[in-house]
């Protein structure tokens, strides 16, 4: 056994002897030892350690330092990556919100425009129908008035009166038939206008539903 190793064991034995002979501190697990003597033995013990072991100890300390630094860098990189990812997500969420808000505003504007057009179409159709009905009523009144005037002119004698009454009755019936026929045409035209208005409104509503579904799908 080398002298260095022998000295190391002797120093360890002396430390053990000091600890074994040390007095206990009452009510604790601590011992009272000579601080300077123990410190001197530890310095001598450290000096007795072979150079290769000391170098290995330094290498272990350096390795631990490298590991600690690597962990610190890894933690810092992870924090930066998490912050960058959070910033990216926040930016994406903000852009998505802006897109949805713009789409909603466009949809609301389109709906308002469609409703305004539908109301205008309905007003136009109603005005046209009222005008046609008024014209038909005026024509019917004119026909009845003309028939009554002609009937009143045929009152000279009984035969003329009879003929006048028959002609007047025929003219009245003809006027009623013409009024009914004209009224039917007017109602047909009004129904056609309303049907066109309903088709236009249905197409606009279908377009709005498609736009709403597209917006919902993009969300």
PDB file of C-alpha atoms in Angstrom:
ATOM      1  CA  UNK A   1       0.000   0.000   0.000  1.00  0.00           C
ATOM      2  CA  UNK A   2       1.391   3.420  -0.939  1.00  0.00           C
ATOM      3  CA  UNK A   3       2.346   6.011   1.634  1.00  0.00           C
ATOM      4  CA  UNK A   4      -0.365   8.385   0.358  1.00  0.00           C
ATOM      5  CA  UNK A   5      -3.108   5.827   0.887  1.00  0.00           C
ATOM      6  CA  UNK A   6      -1.740   4.916   4.315  1.00  0.00           C
ATOM      7  CA  UNK A   7      -1.763   8.563   5.331  1.00  0.00           C
ATOM      8  CA  UNK A   8      -5.328   8.914   4.088  1.00  0.00           C
ATOM      9  CA  UNK A   9      -6.543   6.000   6.198  1.00  0.00           C
ATOM     10  CA  UNK A  10      -4.679   7.321   9.232  1.00  0.00           C
ATOM     11  CA  UNK A  11      -6.341  10.718   8.850  1.00  0.00           C
ATOM     12  CA  UNK A  12      -9.757   9.074   8.505  1.00  0.00           C
ATOM     13  CA  UNK A  13      -9.070   6.997  11.636  1.00  0.00           C
ATOM     14  CA  UNK A  14      -8.129  10.131  13.568  1.00  0.00           C
ATOM     15  CA  UNK A  15     -11.335  11.833  12.451  1.00  0.00           C
ATOM     16  CA  UNK A  16     -13.360   8.826  13.543  1.00  0.00           C
ATOM     17  CA  UNK A  17     -11.524   8.829  16.891  1.00  0.00           C
ATOM     18  CA  UNK A  18     -12.275  12.524  17.417  1.00  0.00           C
ATOM     19  CA  UNK A  19     -15.936  11.955  16.629  1.00  0.00           C
ATOM     20  CA  UNK A  20     -16.060   8.868  18.848  1.00  0.00           C
ATOM     21  CA  UNK A  21     -14.566  10.717  21.818  1.00  0.00           C
ATOM     22  CA  UNK A  22     -16.560  13.896  21.309  1.00  0.00           C
ATOM     23  CA  UNK A  23     -19.004  14.942  23.997  1.00  0.00           C
ATOM     24  CA  UNK A  24     -22.700  15.052  23.196  1.00  0.00           C
ATOM     25  CA  UNK A  25     -24.704  18.254  23.496  1.00  0.00           C
ATOM     26  CA  UNK A  26     -27.617  17.556  25.854  1.00  0.00           C
ATOM     27  CA  UNK A  27     -31.069  17.209  24.300  1.00  0.00           C
ATOM     28  CA  UNK A  28     -29.590  17.207  20.739  1.00  0.00           C
ATOM     29  CA  UNK A  29     -27.946  14.807  18.293  1.00  0.00           C
ATOM     30  CA  UNK A  30     -24.909  17.093  17.977  1.00  0.00           C
ATOM     31  CA  UNK A  31     -21.328  16.596  19.219  1.00  0.00           C
ATOM     32  CA  UNK A  32     -18.684  19.031  20.479  1.00  0.00           C
ATOM     33  CA  UNK A  33     -15.340  18.731  18.637  1.00  0.00           C
ATOM     34  CA  UNK A  34     -12.244  20.873  18.263  1.00  0.00           C
ATOM     35  CA  UNK A  35     -12.970  22.915  15.146  1.00  0.00           C
ATOM     36  CA  UNK A  36      -9.356  23.783  14.352  1.00  0.00           C
ATOM     37  CA  UNK A  37      -8.174  20.207  14.784  1.00  0.00           C
ATOM     38  CA  UNK A  38     -10.929  18.808  12.549  1.00  0.00           C
ATOM     39  CA  UNK A  39     -10.325  21.530   9.934  1.00  0.00           C
ATOM     40  CA  UNK A  40      -6.582  20.731   9.948  1.00  0.00           C
ATOM     41  CA  UNK A  41      -7.262  17.024   9.500  1.00  0.00           C
ATOM     42  CA  UNK A  42      -9.694  17.749   6.617  1.00  0.00           C
ATOM     43  CA  UNK A  43      -7.049  19.924   4.877  1.00  0.00           C
ATOM     44  CA  UNK A  44      -4.435  17.206   5.284  1.00  0.00           C
ATOM     45  CA  UNK A  45      -6.953  14.627   4.099  1.00  0.00           C
ATOM     46  CA  UNK A  46      -7.717  16.720   1.017  1.00  0.00           C
ATOM     47  CA  UNK A  47      -3.989  17.102   0.333  1.00  0.00           C
ATOM     48  CA  UNK A  48      -3.547  13.334   0.620  1.00  0.00           C
ATOM     49  CA  UNK A  49      -6.065  12.634  -2.123  1.00  0.00           C
ATOM     50  CA  UNK A  50      -4.233  11.537  -5.304  1.00  0.00           C
ATOM     51  CA  UNK A  51      -4.005  14.057  -8.154  1.00  0.00           C
ATOM     52  CA  UNK A  52      -6.040  11.876 -10.504  1.00  0.00           C
ATOM     53  CA  UNK A  53      -8.906  11.757  -7.985  1.00  0.00           C
ATOM     54  CA  UNK A  54      -8.756  15.495  -7.496  1.00  0.00           C
ATOM     55  CA  UNK A  55      -8.824  15.938 -11.261  1.00  0.00           C
ATOM     56  CA  UNK A  56     -11.767  13.561 -11.458  1.00  0.00           C
ATOM     57  CA  UNK A  57     -13.499  15.575  -8.742  1.00  0.00           C
ATOM     58  CA  UNK A  58     -12.899  18.772 -10.711  1.00  0.00           C
ATOM     59  CA  UNK A  59     -14.201  17.089 -13.844  1.00  0.00           C
ATOM     60  CA  UNK A  60     -17.318  15.976 -11.973  1.00  0.00           C
ATOM     61  CA  UNK A  61     -17.829  19.514 -10.696  1.00  0.00           C
ATOM     62  CA  UNK A  62     -17.333  20.873 -14.218  1.00  0.00           C
ATOM     63  CA  UNK A  63     -19.720  18.264 -15.590  1.00  0.00           C
ATOM     64  CA  UNK A  64     -22.335  19.228 -12.989  1.00  0.00           C
ATOM     65  CA  UNK A  65     -21.808  22.887 -13.893  1.00  0.00           C
ATOM     66  CA  UNK A  66     -22.317  22.078 -17.598  1.00  0.00           C
ATOM     67  CA  UNK A  67     -25.447  20.085 -16.764  1.00  0.00           C
ATOM     68  CA  UNK A  68     -26.835  22.939 -14.657  1.00  0.00           C
ATOM     69  CA  UNK A  69     -26.089  25.451 -17.404  1.00  0.00           C
ATOM     70  CA  UNK A  70     -27.698  23.175 -20.022  1.00  0.00           C
ATOM     71  CA  UNK A  71     -30.785  22.845 -17.860  1.00  0.00           C
ATOM     72  CA  UNK A  72     -30.910  26.615 -17.391  1.00  0.00           C
ATOM     73  CA  UNK A  73     -30.597  27.183 -21.143  1.00  0.00           C
ATOM     74  CA  UNK A  74     -33.231  24.517 -21.825  1.00  0.00           C
ATOM     75  CA  UNK A  75     -35.631  26.108 -19.331  1.00  0.00           C
ATOM     76  CA  UNK A  76     -35.006  29.543 -20.824  1.00  0.00           C
ATOM     77  CA  UNK A  77     -35.504  28.212 -24.369  1.00  0.00           C
ATOM     78  CA  UNK A  78     -38.720  26.475 -23.285  1.00  0.00           C
ATOM     79  CA  UNK A  79     -40.046  29.672 -21.689  1.00  0.00           C
ATOM     80  CA  UNK A  80     -39.209  31.671 -24.813  1.00  0.00           C
ATOM     81  CA  UNK A  81     -40.839  29.037 -27.038  1.00  0.00           C
ATOM     82  CA  UNK A  82     -43.970  29.003 -24.861  1.00  0.00           C
ATOM     83  CA  UNK A  83     -44.153  32.807 -24.909  1.00  0.00           C
ATOM     84  CA  UNK A  84     -43.673  32.842 -28.684  1.00  0.00           C
ATOM     85  CA  UNK A  85     -46.379  30.205 -29.116  1.00  0.00           C
ATOM     86  CA  UNK A  86     -48.708  32.191 -26.837  1.00  0.00           C
ATOM     87  CA  UNK A  87     -48.046  35.358 -28.826  1.00  0.00           C
ATOM     88  CA  UNK A  88     -48.721  33.480 -32.077  1.00  0.00           C
ATOM     89  CA  UNK A  89     -51.988  32.063 -30.704  1.00  0.00           C
ATOM     90  CA  UNK A  90     -53.059  35.489 -29.430  1.00  0.00           C
ATOM     91  CA  UNK A  91     -52.315  37.034 -32.834  1.00  0.00           C
ATOM     92  CA  UNK A  92     -54.219  34.263 -34.626  1.00  0.00           C
ATOM     93  CA  UNK A  93     -57.189  34.663 -32.267  1.00  0.00           C
ATOM     94  CA  UNK A  94     -57.217  38.423 -32.822  1.00  0.00           C
ATOM     95  CA  UNK A  95     -57.088  37.975 -36.609  1.00  0.00           C
ATOM     96  CA  UNK A  96     -59.868  35.362 -36.472  1.00  0.00           C
ATOM     97  CA  UNK A  97     -62.017  37.686 -34.333  1.00  0.00           C
ATOM     98  CA  UNK A  98     -61.468  40.550 -36.758  1.00  0.00           C
ATOM     99  CA  UNK A  99     -62.420  38.295 -39.683  1.00  0.00           C
ATOM    100  CA  UNK A 100     -65.591  37.099 -37.932  1.00  0.00           C
ATOM    101  CA  UNK A 101     -66.534  40.664 -36.951  1.00  0.00           C
ATOM    102  CA  UNK A 102     -66.071  41.851 -40.537  1.00  0.00           C
ATOM    103  CA  UNK A 103     -68.122  38.934 -41.864  1.00  0.00           C
ATOM    104  CA  UNK A 104     -70.890  39.623 -39.356  1.00  0.00           C
ATOM    105  CA  UNK A 105     -70.959  43.296 -40.323  1.00  0.00           C
ATOM    106  CA  UNK A 106     -71.117  42.355 -44.005  1.00  0.00           C
ATOM    107  CA  UNK A 107     -73.936  39.886 -43.305  1.00  0.00           C
ATOM    108  CA  UNK A 108     -75.894  42.461 -41.316  1.00  0.00           C
ATOM    109  CA  UNK A 109     -75.441  45.021 -44.099  1.00  0.00           C
ATOM    110  CA  UNK A 110     -76.571  42.488 -46.705  1.00  0.00           C
ATOM    111  CA  UNK A 111     -79.613  41.540 -44.618  1.00  0.00           C
ATOM    112  CA  UNK A 112     -80.573  45.190 -44.141  1.00  0.00           C
ATOM    113  CA  UNK A 113     -80.193  45.852 -47.880  1.00  0.00           C
ATOM    114  CA  UNK A 114     -82.282  42.786 -48.750  1.00  0.00           C
ATOM    115  CA  UNK A 115     -85.001  43.811 -46.304  1.00  0.00           C
ATOM    116  CA  UNK A 116     -85.081  47.335 -47.763  1.00  0.00           C
ATOM    117  CA  UNK A 117     -85.342  45.941 -51.301  1.00  0.00           C
ATOM    118  CA  UNK A 118     -88.083  43.548 -50.257  1.00  0.00           C
ATOM    119  CA  UNK A 119     -90.088  46.348 -48.643  1.00  0.00           C
ATOM    120  CA  UNK A 120     -89.648  48.536 -51.728  1.00  0.00           C
ATOM    121  CA  UNK A 121     -90.774  45.682 -54.001  1.00  0.00           C
ATOM    122  CA  UNK A 122     -93.816  45.058 -51.798  1.00  0.00           C
ATOM    123  CA  UNK A 123     -94.732  48.773 -51.827  1.00  0.00           C
ATOM    124  CA  UNK A 124     -94.377  48.943 -55.603  1.00  0.00           C
ATOM    125  CA  UNK A 125     -96.509  45.831 -56.109  1.00  0.00           C
ATOM    126  CA  UNK A 126     -99.180  47.145 -53.725  1.00  0.00           C
ATOM    127  CA  UNK A 127     -99.287  50.545 -55.457  1.00  0.00           C
ATOM    128  CA  UNK A 128     -99.633  48.904 -58.880  1.00  0.00           C
ATOM    129  CA  UNK A 129    -102.401  46.615 -57.644  1.00  0.00           C
ATOM    130  CA  UNK A 130    -104.295  49.514 -56.047  1.00  0.00           C
ATOM    131  CA  UNK A 131    -103.973  51.583 -59.238  1.00  0.00           C
ATOM    132  CA  UNK A 132    -105.300  48.710 -61.379  1.00  0.00           C
ATOM    133  CA  UNK A 133    -108.214  48.110 -59.018  1.00  0.00           C
ATOM    134  CA  UNK A 134    -109.078  51.822 -58.980  1.00  0.00           C
ATOM    135  CA  UNK A 135    -108.976  51.961 -62.790  1.00  0.00           C
ATOM    136  CA  UNK A 136    -111.200  48.897 -63.013  1.00  0.00           C
ATOM    137  CA  UNK A 137    -113.687  50.417 -60.570  1.00  0.00           C
ATOM    138  CA  UNK A 138    -113.761  53.679 -62.520  1.00  0.00           C
ATOM    139  CA  UNK A 139    -114.380  51.859 -65.804  1.00  0.00           C
ATOM    140  CA  UNK A 140    -117.140  49.803 -64.240  1.00  0.00           C
ATOM    141  CA  UNK A 141    -118.790  52.900 -62.833  1.00  0.00           C
ATOM    142  CA  UNK A 142    -118.549  54.603 -66.209  1.00  0.00           C
ATOM    143  CA  UNK A 143    -120.138  51.626 -67.963  1.00  0.00           C
ATOM    144  CA  UNK A 144    -122.991  51.490 -65.449  1.00  0.00           C
ATOM    145  CA  UNK A 145    -123.560  55.234 -65.702  1.00  0.00           C
ATOM    146  CA  UNK A 146    -123.603  55.053 -69.510  1.00  0.00           C
ATOM    147  CA  UNK A 147    -126.080  52.170 -69.433  1.00  0.00           C
ATOM    148  CA  UNK A 148    -128.334  54.016 -67.025  1.00  0.00           C
ATOM    149  CA  UNK A 149    -128.185  57.169 -69.157  1.00  0.00           C
ATOM    150  CA  UNK A 150    -129.147  55.264 -72.292  1.00  0.00           C
ATOM    151  CA  UNK A 151    -131.996  53.545 -70.464  1.00  0.00           C
ATOM    152  CA  UNK A 152    -133.365  56.852 -69.264  1.00  0.00           C
ATOM    153  CA  UNK A 153    -133.383  58.202 -72.834  1.00  0.00           C
ATOM    154  CA  UNK A 154    -135.709  55.404 -74.036  1.00  0.00           C
ATOM    155  CA  UNK A 155    -138.919  56.402 -72.242  1.00  0.00           C
ATOM    156  CA  UNK A 156    -141.047  57.885 -75.077  1.00  0.00           C
ATOM    157  CA  UNK A 157    -143.654  55.110 -75.219  1.00  0.00           C
ATOM    158  CA  UNK A 158    -144.277  51.687 -73.854  1.00  0.00           C
ATOM    159  CA  UNK A 159    -142.607  49.870 -76.736  1.00  0.00           C
ATOM    160  CA  UNK A 160    -139.621  52.163 -76.575  1.00  0.00           C
ATOM    161  CA  UNK A 161    -139.648  51.788 -72.819  1.00  0.00           C
ATOM    162  CA  UNK A 162    -139.755  47.998 -73.114  1.00  0.00           C
ATOM    163  CA  UNK A 163    -137.017  48.008 -75.696  1.00  0.00           C
ATOM    164  CA  UNK A 164    -135.092  50.482 -73.620  1.00  0.00           C
ATOM    165  CA  UNK A 165    -135.489  48.351 -70.514  1.00  0.00           C
ATOM    166  CA  UNK A 166    -134.387  45.239 -72.391  1.00  0.00           C
ATOM    167  CA  UNK A 167    -131.432  47.056 -73.920  1.00  0.00           C
ATOM    168  CA  UNK A 168    -130.614  48.626 -70.608  1.00  0.00           C
ATOM    169  CA  UNK A 169    -130.777  45.237 -68.894  1.00  0.00           C
ATOM    170  CA  UNK A 170    -128.531  43.771 -71.568  1.00  0.00           C
ATOM    171  CA  UNK A 171    -126.123  46.674 -71.276  1.00  0.00           C
ATOM    172  CA  UNK A 172    -126.100  46.309 -67.500  1.00  0.00           C
ATOM    173  CA  UNK A 173    -125.413  42.599 -67.739  1.00  0.00           C
ATOM    174  CA  UNK A 174    -122.707  43.246 -70.337  1.00  0.00           C
ATOM    175  CA  UNK A 175    -121.206  45.921 -68.134  1.00  0.00           C
ATOM    176  CA  UNK A 176    -121.227  43.570 -65.139  1.00  0.00           C
ATOM    177  CA  UNK A 177    -119.635  40.827 -67.206  1.00  0.00           C
ATOM    178  CA  UNK A 178    -116.964  43.194 -68.495  1.00  0.00           C
ATOM    179  CA  UNK A 179    -116.332  44.485 -64.977  1.00  0.00           C
ATOM    180  CA  UNK A 180    -116.021  40.943 -63.645  1.00  0.00           C
ATOM    181  CA  UNK A 181    -113.678  39.954 -66.472  1.00  0.00           C
ATOM    182  CA  UNK A 182    -111.543  43.056 -65.949  1.00  0.00           C
ATOM    183  CA  UNK A 183    -111.523  42.467 -62.194  1.00  0.00           C
ATOM    184  CA  UNK A 184    -110.348  38.889 -62.757  1.00  0.00           C
ATOM    185  CA  UNK A 185    -107.531  40.127 -64.995  1.00  0.00           C
ATOM    186  CA  UNK A 186    -106.529  42.699 -62.414  1.00  0.00           C
ATOM    187  CA  UNK A 187    -106.492  40.122 -59.617  1.00  0.00           C
ATOM    188  CA  UNK A 188    -104.479  37.804 -61.838  1.00  0.00           C
ATOM    189  CA  UNK A 189    -101.951  40.539 -62.544  1.00  0.00           C
ATOM    190  CA  UNK A 190    -101.746  41.383 -58.842  1.00  0.00           C
ATOM    191  CA  UNK A 191    -101.232  37.728 -57.954  1.00  0.00           C
ATOM    192  CA  UNK A 192     -98.476  37.485 -60.573  1.00  0.00           C
ATOM    193  CA  UNK A 193     -96.762  40.582 -59.171  1.00  0.00           C
ATOM    194  CA  UNK A 194     -96.965  39.194 -55.643  1.00  0.00           C
ATOM    195  CA  UNK A 195     -95.606  35.851 -56.846  1.00  0.00           C
ATOM    196  CA  UNK A 196     -92.636  37.630 -58.484  1.00  0.00           C
ATOM    197  CA  UNK A 197     -92.081  39.568 -55.270  1.00  0.00           C
ATOM    198  CA  UNK A 198     -92.199  36.336 -53.208  1.00  0.00           C
ATOM    199  CA  UNK A 199     -89.703  34.663 -55.584  1.00  0.00           C
ATOM    200  CA  UNK A 200     -87.352  37.641 -55.307  1.00  0.00           C
ATOM    201  CA  UNK A 201     -87.595  37.640 -51.514  1.00  0.00           C
ATOM    202  CA  UNK A 202     -87.038  33.865 -51.374  1.00  0.00           C
ATOM    203  CA  UNK A 203     -83.917  34.131 -53.535  1.00  0.00           C
ATOM    204  CA  UNK A 204     -82.522  36.926 -51.376  1.00  0.00           C
ATOM    205  CA  UNK A 205     -83.248  34.943 -48.190  1.00  0.00           C
ATOM    206  CA  UNK A 206     -81.551  31.845 -49.693  1.00  0.00           C
ATOM    207  CA  UNK A 207     -78.479  33.964 -50.475  1.00  0.00           C
ATOM    208  CA  UNK A 208     -78.469  35.292 -46.912  1.00  0.00           C
ATOM    209  CA  UNK A 209     -78.766  31.773 -45.452  1.00  0.00           C
ATOM    210  CA  UNK A 210     -75.867  30.585 -47.640  1.00  0.00           C
ATOM    211  CA  UNK A 211     -73.766  33.545 -46.512  1.00  0.00           C
ATOM    212  CA  UNK A 212     -74.652  32.888 -42.847  1.00  0.00           C
ATOM    213  CA  UNK A 213     -73.690  29.180 -43.210  1.00  0.00           C
ATOM    214  CA  UNK A 214     -70.391  30.170 -44.834  1.00  0.00           C
ATOM    215  CA  UNK A 215     -69.627  32.557 -41.988  1.00  0.00           C
ATOM    216  CA  UNK A 216     -70.517  29.894 -39.399  1.00  0.00           C
ATOM    217  CA  UNK A 217     -68.326  27.330 -41.185  1.00  0.00           C
ATOM    218  CA  UNK A 218     -65.366  29.770 -41.246  1.00  0.00           C
ATOM    219  CA  UNK A 219     -65.745  30.313 -37.498  1.00  0.00           C
TER     220      UNK A 219
END
